[in-house]
């Protein structure tokens, strides 16, 4: 067995229900881990105001998404609240091989697919302090119409019940504390022998 004691590339999934603060945690984690990169997913969802194609997502048609699935170009994919989302495999594989931490912001079904493909991936589940707090944060965000909000809350309940599939659960109660915990967990995993 080759033991590499220095930091090695690592695939990290930070999943959790919509509204838990994943986007903010991802951004902060990346600012603290300079060589971490965020995978840019493909989605059939329409861009929100301010979202940029190729940066926030690759916004694709349902036909194009199906081509990616058929061509085995996605590491994982899932349907979420009426749209499809998936992680392009190739950029992730090259970045991990180059020694980067690659962070995926994906929902639960996708996280479980990553686990099946890559047992060495680190799976972190970001949980809200309570379901009521999650509901409050999603409402305050104001990005969804009532029907979409309802779908996201239903899905959130299902996701919270599945946290036990993950390596670690981190509660996003206080942002600074939560980010510090996530960074410490990632750093520790990077230093573990392969
Ligand atoms: P949003 O529409 O709010 O950007 O994302 C909705 C959900 O889809 C979030 O939980 C987000 O983490 C998840 N998501 C984003 N990209 C992917 C992906 O590539 N694969 C999977 N499985 N989920 C994703």
PDB file of C-alpha atoms and ligand atoms in Angstrom:
ATOM      1  CA  UNK A   1       0.000   0.000   0.000  1.00  0.00           C
ATOM      2  CA  UNK A   2       1.258   3.479  -0.815  1.00  0.00           C
ATOM      3  CA  UNK A   3       0.847   5.768   2.163  1.00  0.00           C
ATOM      4  CA  UNK A   4       0.831   9.436   1.321  1.00  0.00           C
ATOM      5  CA  UNK A   5       1.168  11.465   4.477  1.00  0.00           C
ATOM      6  CA  UNK A   6       0.891  14.877   2.800  1.00  0.00           C
ATOM      7  CA  UNK A   7      -2.467  16.348   1.814  1.00  0.00           C
ATOM      8  CA  UNK A   8      -4.137  14.485  -1.002  1.00  0.00           C
ATOM      9  CA  UNK A   9      -7.018  15.201  -3.345  1.00  0.00           C
ATOM     10  CA  UNK A  10     -10.421  14.564  -1.839  1.00  0.00           C
ATOM     11  CA  UNK A  11     -13.994  14.547  -3.045  1.00  0.00           C
ATOM     12  CA  UNK A  12     -16.237  16.196  -0.459  1.00  0.00           C
ATOM     13  CA  UNK A  13     -20.013  16.277  -0.620  1.00  0.00           C
ATOM     14  CA  UNK A  14     -21.703  18.897   1.508  1.00  0.00           C
ATOM     15  CA  UNK A  15     -25.389  18.063   1.266  1.00  0.00           C
ATOM     16  CA  UNK A  16     -28.407  19.147   3.238  1.00  0.00           C
ATOM     17  CA  UNK A  17     -31.924  20.443   2.734  1.00  0.00           C
ATOM     18  CA  UNK A  18     -32.720  23.500   0.654  1.00  0.00           C
ATOM     19  CA  UNK A  19     -32.451  26.610   2.824  1.00  0.00           C
ATOM     20  CA  UNK A  20     -29.968  25.173   5.316  1.00  0.00           C
ATOM     21  CA  UNK A  21     -27.284  27.602   4.112  1.00  0.00           C
ATOM     22  CA  UNK A  22     -25.261  25.279   1.899  1.00  0.00           C
ATOM     23  CA  UNK A  23     -24.358  28.007  -0.597  1.00  0.00           C
ATOM     24  CA  UNK A  24     -22.938  30.290   2.101  1.00  0.00           C
ATOM     25  CA  UNK A  25     -21.084  27.463   3.829  1.00  0.00           C
ATOM     26  CA  UNK A  26     -19.608  26.335   0.490  1.00  0.00           C
ATOM     27  CA  UNK A  27     -18.379  29.831  -0.318  1.00  0.00           C
ATOM     28  CA  UNK A  28     -16.827  30.299   3.117  1.00  0.00           C
ATOM     29  CA  UNK A  29     -15.209  26.855   3.111  1.00  0.00           C
ATOM     30  CA  UNK A  30     -13.637  27.556  -0.253  1.00  0.00           C
ATOM     31  CA  UNK A  31     -12.290  30.902   0.908  1.00  0.00           C
ATOM     32  CA  UNK A  32     -10.566  29.119   3.815  1.00  0.00           C
ATOM     33  CA  UNK A  33      -9.227  26.242   1.711  1.00  0.00           C
ATOM     34  CA  UNK A  34      -7.433  27.995  -1.143  1.00  0.00           C
ATOM     35  CA  UNK A  35      -6.975  24.915  -3.295  1.00  0.00           C
ATOM     36  CA  UNK A  36     -10.591  23.763  -2.966  1.00  0.00           C
ATOM     37  CA  UNK A  37     -12.730  23.928  -6.062  1.00  0.00           C
ATOM     38  CA  UNK A  38     -16.490  23.800  -6.402  1.00  0.00           C
ATOM     39  CA  UNK A  39     -17.917  21.500  -9.021  1.00  0.00           C
ATOM     40  CA  UNK A  40     -20.304  23.280 -11.397  1.00  0.00           C
ATOM     41  CA  UNK A  41     -23.406  21.155 -11.935  1.00  0.00           C
ATOM     42  CA  UNK A  42     -25.613  20.887 -14.979  1.00  0.00           C
ATOM     43  CA  UNK A  43     -29.280  21.652 -14.411  1.00  0.00           C
ATOM     44  CA  UNK A  44     -32.506  21.969 -16.355  1.00  0.00           C
ATOM     45  CA  UNK A  45     -33.710  24.642 -13.882  1.00  0.00           C
ATOM     46  CA  UNK A  46     -34.036  28.175 -15.231  1.00  0.00           C
ATOM     47  CA  UNK A  47     -31.403  30.640 -13.987  1.00  0.00           C
ATOM     48  CA  UNK A  48     -32.398  32.853 -11.057  1.00  0.00           C
ATOM     49  CA  UNK A  49     -31.663  36.556 -11.152  1.00  0.00           C
ATOM     50  CA  UNK A  50     -27.920  37.079 -10.985  1.00  0.00           C
ATOM     51  CA  UNK A  51     -26.979  33.464 -11.731  1.00  0.00           C
ATOM     52  CA  UNK A  52     -24.352  33.065 -14.438  1.00  0.00           C
ATOM     53  CA  UNK A  53     -24.161  30.166 -16.875  1.00  0.00           C
ATOM     54  CA  UNK A  54     -20.947  28.191 -16.400  1.00  0.00           C
ATOM     55  CA  UNK A  55     -20.357  29.717 -12.962  1.00  0.00           C
ATOM     56  CA  UNK A  56     -23.394  28.895 -10.828  1.00  0.00           C
ATOM     57  CA  UNK A  57     -24.578  26.071 -13.073  1.00  0.00           C
ATOM     58  CA  UNK A  58     -24.378  24.881 -16.622  1.00  0.00           C
ATOM     59  CA  UNK A  59     -27.988  25.666 -17.572  1.00  0.00           C
ATOM     60  CA  UNK A  60     -29.035  23.068 -20.120  1.00  0.00           C
ATOM     61  CA  UNK A  61     -32.199  21.921 -21.881  1.00  0.00           C
ATOM     62  CA  UNK A  62     -33.876  18.651 -20.847  1.00  0.00           C
ATOM     63  CA  UNK A  63     -32.634  17.149 -24.142  1.00  0.00           C
ATOM     64  CA  UNK A  64     -29.037  18.132 -23.458  1.00  0.00           C
ATOM     65  CA  UNK A  65     -29.300  16.778 -19.912  1.00  0.00           C
ATOM     66  CA  UNK A  66     -30.541  13.453 -21.268  1.00  0.00           C
ATOM     67  CA  UNK A  67     -27.553  13.343 -23.633  1.00  0.00           C
ATOM     68  CA  UNK A  68     -25.222  13.788 -20.648  1.00  0.00           C
ATOM     69  CA  UNK A  69     -26.980  10.929 -18.825  1.00  0.00           C
ATOM     70  CA  UNK A  70     -26.918   8.667 -21.893  1.00  0.00           C
ATOM     71  CA  UNK A  71     -23.272   9.492 -22.564  1.00  0.00           C
ATOM     72  CA  UNK A  72     -22.348   8.512 -18.975  1.00  0.00           C
ATOM     73  CA  UNK A  73     -20.900  11.995 -18.485  1.00  0.00           C
ATOM     74  CA  UNK A  74     -22.380  12.514 -15.005  1.00  0.00           C
ATOM     75  CA  UNK A  75     -20.912  11.222 -11.756  1.00  0.00           C
ATOM     76  CA  UNK A  76     -24.415  11.381 -10.270  1.00  0.00           C
ATOM     77  CA  UNK A  77     -27.715  13.030 -11.052  1.00  0.00           C
ATOM     78  CA  UNK A  78     -31.146  13.440  -9.523  1.00  0.00           C
ATOM     79  CA  UNK A  79     -34.534  15.038 -10.005  1.00  0.00           C
ATOM     80  CA  UNK A  80     -35.250  17.767  -7.532  1.00  0.00           C
ATOM     81  CA  UNK A  81     -38.466  19.786  -7.232  1.00  0.00           C
ATOM     82  CA  UNK A  82     -39.339  19.315 -10.907  1.00  0.00           C
ATOM     83  CA  UNK A  83     -35.862  19.778 -12.400  1.00  0.00           C
ATOM     84  CA  UNK A  84     -32.810  17.615 -13.030  1.00  0.00           C
ATOM     85  CA  UNK A  85     -29.369  18.293 -11.618  1.00  0.00           C
ATOM     86  CA  UNK A  86     -26.102  16.429 -12.201  1.00  0.00           C
ATOM     87  CA  UNK A  87     -22.340  16.574 -11.612  1.00  0.00           C
ATOM     88  CA  UNK A  88     -20.103  16.354 -14.706  1.00  0.00           C
ATOM     89  CA  UNK A  89     -17.621  13.525 -13.973  1.00  0.00           C
ATOM     90  CA  UNK A  90     -14.552  14.593 -15.859  1.00  0.00           C
ATOM     91  CA  UNK A  91     -13.761  17.935 -14.148  1.00  0.00           C
ATOM     92  CA  UNK A  92     -14.185  16.289 -10.736  1.00  0.00           C
ATOM     93  CA  UNK A  93     -11.885  13.371 -11.557  1.00  0.00           C
ATOM     94  CA  UNK A  94      -9.135  15.642 -12.957  1.00  0.00           C
ATOM     95  CA  UNK A  95      -9.256  18.054 -10.018  1.00  0.00           C
ATOM     96  CA  UNK A  96      -9.081  15.263  -7.407  1.00  0.00           C
ATOM     97  CA  UNK A  97      -6.211  13.637  -9.345  1.00  0.00           C
ATOM     98  CA  UNK A  98      -4.409  17.012  -9.299  1.00  0.00           C
ATOM     99  CA  UNK A  99      -4.637  17.066  -5.495  1.00  0.00           C
ATOM    100  CA  UNK A 100      -7.563  19.477  -5.038  1.00  0.00           C
ATOM    101  CA  UNK A 101     -10.402  19.259  -2.596  1.00  0.00           C
ATOM    102  CA  UNK A 102     -13.478  19.167  -4.816  1.00  0.00           C
ATOM    103  CA  UNK A 103     -16.655  20.228  -3.081  1.00  0.00           C
ATOM    104  CA  UNK A 104     -20.071  19.147  -4.346  1.00  0.00           C
ATOM    105  CA  UNK A 105     -23.218  21.038  -3.360  1.00  0.00           C
ATOM    106  CA  UNK A 106     -25.809  18.368  -4.133  1.00  0.00           C
ATOM    107  CA  UNK A 107     -28.985  16.886  -2.721  1.00  0.00           C
ATOM    108  CA  UNK A 108     -29.342  13.578  -0.963  1.00  0.00           C
ATOM    109  CA  UNK A 109     -29.991  11.096  -3.802  1.00  0.00           C
ATOM    110  CA  UNK A 110     -26.901  12.371  -5.591  1.00  0.00           C
ATOM    111  CA  UNK A 111     -24.820  12.163  -2.419  1.00  0.00           C
ATOM    112  CA  UNK A 112     -25.739   8.499  -2.048  1.00  0.00           C
ATOM    113  CA  UNK A 113     -24.745   7.831  -5.665  1.00  0.00           C
ATOM    114  CA  UNK A 114     -21.360   9.451  -5.009  1.00  0.00           C
ATOM    115  CA  UNK A 115     -20.917   7.164  -2.004  1.00  0.00           C
ATOM    116  CA  UNK A 116     -21.678   4.138  -4.206  1.00  0.00           C
ATOM    117  CA  UNK A 117     -19.149   5.209  -6.889  1.00  0.00           C
ATOM    118  CA  UNK A 118     -16.410   6.471  -4.601  1.00  0.00           C
ATOM    119  CA  UNK A 119     -16.207   5.000  -1.106  1.00  0.00           C
ATOM    120  CA  UNK A 120     -13.301   7.352  -0.286  1.00  0.00           C
ATOM    121  CA  UNK A 121     -15.491  10.459  -0.714  1.00  0.00           C
ATOM    122  CA  UNK A 122     -16.241  12.410   2.466  1.00  0.00           C
ATOM    123  CA  UNK A 123     -19.983  12.951   2.940  1.00  0.00           C
ATOM    124  CA  UNK A 124     -21.011  15.830   5.201  1.00  0.00           C
ATOM    125  CA  UNK A 125     -24.631  16.504   6.032  1.00  0.00           C
ATOM    126  CA  UNK A 126     -25.520  20.074   6.900  1.00  0.00           C
ATOM    127  CA  UNK A 127     -28.548  20.198   9.197  1.00  0.00           C
ATOM    128  CA  UNK A 128     -30.584  23.165  10.461  1.00  0.00           C
ATOM    129  CA  UNK A 129     -30.979  23.664  14.235  1.00  0.00           C
ATOM    130  CA  UNK A 130     -34.670  22.711  13.734  1.00  0.00           C
ATOM    131  CA  UNK A 131     -37.229  22.207  10.950  1.00  0.00           C
ATOM    132  CA  UNK A 132     -38.995  25.438  11.990  1.00  0.00           C
ATOM    133  CA  UNK A 133     -35.764  27.382  11.556  1.00  0.00           C
ATOM    134  CA  UNK A 134     -35.302  25.874   8.087  1.00  0.00           C
ATOM    135  CA  UNK A 135     -38.841  26.923   7.123  1.00  0.00           C
ATOM    136  CA  UNK A 136     -38.142  30.439   8.382  1.00  0.00           C
ATOM    137  CA  UNK A 137     -34.874  30.710   6.397  1.00  0.00           C
ATOM    138  CA  UNK A 138     -36.487  29.463   3.165  1.00  0.00           C
ATOM    139  CA  UNK A 139     -39.364  31.935   3.530  1.00  0.00           C
ATOM    140  CA  UNK A 140     -36.953  34.774   4.257  1.00  0.00           C
ATOM    141  CA  UNK A 141     -34.918  33.910   1.146  1.00  0.00           C
ATOM    142  CA  UNK A 142     -38.017  34.575  -0.946  1.00  0.00           C
ATOM    143  CA  UNK A 143     -36.694  32.852  -4.084  1.00  0.00           C
ATOM    144  CA  UNK A 144     -39.521  30.321  -4.485  1.00  0.00           C
ATOM    145  CA  UNK A 145     -43.242  30.651  -5.193  1.00  0.00           C
ATOM    146  CA  UNK A 146     -45.548  28.953  -2.626  1.00  0.00           C
ATOM    147  CA  UNK A 147     -45.845  25.674  -4.594  1.00  0.00           C
ATOM    148  CA  UNK A 148     -42.075  25.381  -5.068  1.00  0.00           C
ATOM    149  CA  UNK A 149     -41.543  26.275  -1.422  1.00  0.00           C
ATOM    150  CA  UNK A 150     -43.913  23.492  -0.410  1.00  0.00           C
ATOM    151  CA  UNK A 151     -42.063  20.956  -2.575  1.00  0.00           C
ATOM    152  CA  UNK A 152     -38.755  22.022  -1.043  1.00  0.00           C
ATOM    153  CA  UNK A 153     -40.086  21.708   2.511  1.00  0.00           C
ATOM    154  CA  UNK A 154     -41.518  18.243   1.825  1.00  0.00           C
ATOM    155  CA  UNK A 155     -38.191  17.181   0.364  1.00  0.00           C
ATOM    156  CA  UNK A 156     -36.341  18.733   3.309  1.00  0.00           C
ATOM    157  CA  UNK A 157     -38.294  16.544   5.765  1.00  0.00           C
ATOM    158  CA  UNK A 158     -37.318  13.437   3.768  1.00  0.00           C
ATOM    159  CA  UNK A 159     -33.687  14.526   3.620  1.00  0.00           C
ATOM    160  CA  UNK A 160     -33.440  15.181   7.360  1.00  0.00           C
ATOM    161  CA  UNK A 161     -34.543  11.590   7.966  1.00  0.00           C
ATOM    162  CA  UNK A 162     -31.622  10.327   5.867  1.00  0.00           C
ATOM    163  CA  UNK A 163     -28.750  12.113   7.623  1.00  0.00           C
ATOM    164  CA  UNK A 164     -27.522   8.795   9.051  1.00  0.00           C
ATOM    165  CA  UNK A 165     -26.159   7.797   5.606  1.00  0.00           C
ATOM    166  CA  UNK A 166     -23.484  10.485   5.906  1.00  0.00           C
ATOM    167  CA  UNK A 167     -20.034  10.343   7.523  1.00  0.00           C
ATOM    168  CA  UNK A 168     -20.712  13.394   9.684  1.00  0.00           C
ATOM    169  CA  UNK A 169     -23.613  15.731  10.463  1.00  0.00           C
ATOM    170  CA  UNK A 170     -22.765  19.371  11.113  1.00  0.00           C
ATOM    171  CA  UNK A 171     -25.438  21.711  12.480  1.00  0.00           C
ATOM    172  CA  UNK A 172     -25.550  25.122  10.847  1.00  0.00           C
ATOM    173  CA  UNK A 173     -26.569  27.030  13.959  1.00  0.00           C
ATOM    174  CA  UNK A 174     -23.838  29.658  13.898  1.00  0.00           C
ATOM    175  CA  UNK A 175     -22.166  30.194  10.522  1.00  0.00           C
ATOM    176  CA  UNK A 176     -18.599  30.794  11.796  1.00  0.00           C
ATOM    177  CA  UNK A 177     -18.705  27.795  14.094  1.00  0.00           C
ATOM    178  CA  UNK A 178     -20.233  25.564  11.431  1.00  0.00           C
ATOM    179  CA  UNK A 179     -17.664  26.587   8.784  1.00  0.00           C
ATOM    180  CA  UNK A 180     -14.777  26.054  11.225  1.00  0.00           C
ATOM    181  CA  UNK A 181     -16.063  22.558  11.992  1.00  0.00           C
ATOM    182  CA  UNK A 182     -16.458  21.673   8.299  1.00  0.00           C
ATOM    183  CA  UNK A 183     -12.935  22.918   7.474  1.00  0.00           C
ATOM    184  CA  UNK A 184     -11.439  20.968  10.385  1.00  0.00           C
ATOM    185  CA  UNK A 185     -13.191  17.771   9.249  1.00  0.00           C
ATOM    186  CA  UNK A 186     -11.965  18.210   5.664  1.00  0.00           C
ATOM    187  CA  UNK A 187      -8.380  18.970   6.758  1.00  0.00           C
ATOM    188  CA  UNK A 188      -8.340  15.899   8.951  1.00  0.00           C
ATOM    189  CA  UNK A 189      -9.638  13.689   6.124  1.00  0.00           C
ATOM    190  CA  UNK A 190      -7.008  15.074   3.740  1.00  0.00           C
ATOM    191  CA  UNK A 191      -4.200  14.112   6.045  1.00  0.00           C
ATOM    192  CA  UNK A 192      -5.389  10.581   6.555  1.00  0.00           C
ATOM    193  CA  UNK A 193      -3.402   7.997   4.601  1.00  0.00           C
ATOM    194  CA  UNK A 194      -5.082   6.785   1.414  1.00  0.00           C
TER     195      UNK A 194
HETATM  196  P1  LIG B   1     -31.180  25.004  -6.360  1.00  0.00           P
HETATM  197  O1  LIG B   1     -32.289  24.901  -7.362  1.00  0.00           O
HETATM  198  O2  LIG B   1     -31.656  25.639  -5.065  1.00  0.00           O
HETATM  199  O3  LIG B   1     -29.932  25.654  -6.923  1.00  0.00           O
HETATM  200  O4  LIG B   1     -30.747  23.510  -5.999  1.00  0.00           O
HETATM  201  C1  LIG B   1     -31.706  22.604  -5.573  1.00  0.00           C
HETATM  202  C2  LIG B   1     -31.036  21.402  -4.975  1.00  0.00           C
HETATM  203  O5  LIG B   1     -30.309  20.704  -5.973  1.00  0.00           O
HETATM  204  C3  LIG B   1     -30.044  21.747  -3.869  1.00  0.00           C
HETATM  205  O6  LIG B   1     -30.266  20.845  -2.786  1.00  0.00           O
HETATM  206  C4  LIG B   1     -28.710  21.501  -4.510  1.00  0.00           C
HETATM  207  O7  LIG B   1     -27.734  21.082  -3.552  1.00  0.00           O
HETATM  208  C5  LIG B   1     -29.039  20.369  -5.440  1.00  0.00           C
HETATM  209  N1  LIG B   1     -28.084  20.213  -6.534  1.00  0.00           N
HETATM  210  C6  LIG B   1     -27.384  21.166  -7.179  1.00  0.00           C
HETATM  211  N2  LIG B   1     -26.580  20.617  -8.096  1.00  0.00           N
HETATM  212  C7  LIG B   1     -26.759  19.272  -8.016  1.00  0.00           C
HETATM  213  C8  LIG B   1     -26.177  18.152  -8.705  1.00  0.00           C
HETATM  214  O8  LIG B   1     -25.327  18.257  -9.566  1.00  0.00           O
HETATM  215  N3  LIG B   1     -26.630  16.930  -8.349  1.00  0.00           N
HETATM  216  C9  LIG B   1     -27.560  16.733  -7.387  1.00  0.00           C
HETATM  217  N4  LIG B   1     -27.908  15.493  -7.104  1.00  0.00           N
HETATM  218  N5  LIG B   1     -28.118  17.760  -6.721  1.00  0.00           N
HETATM  219  C10 LIG B   1     -27.724  19.025  -7.029  1.00  0.00           C
END
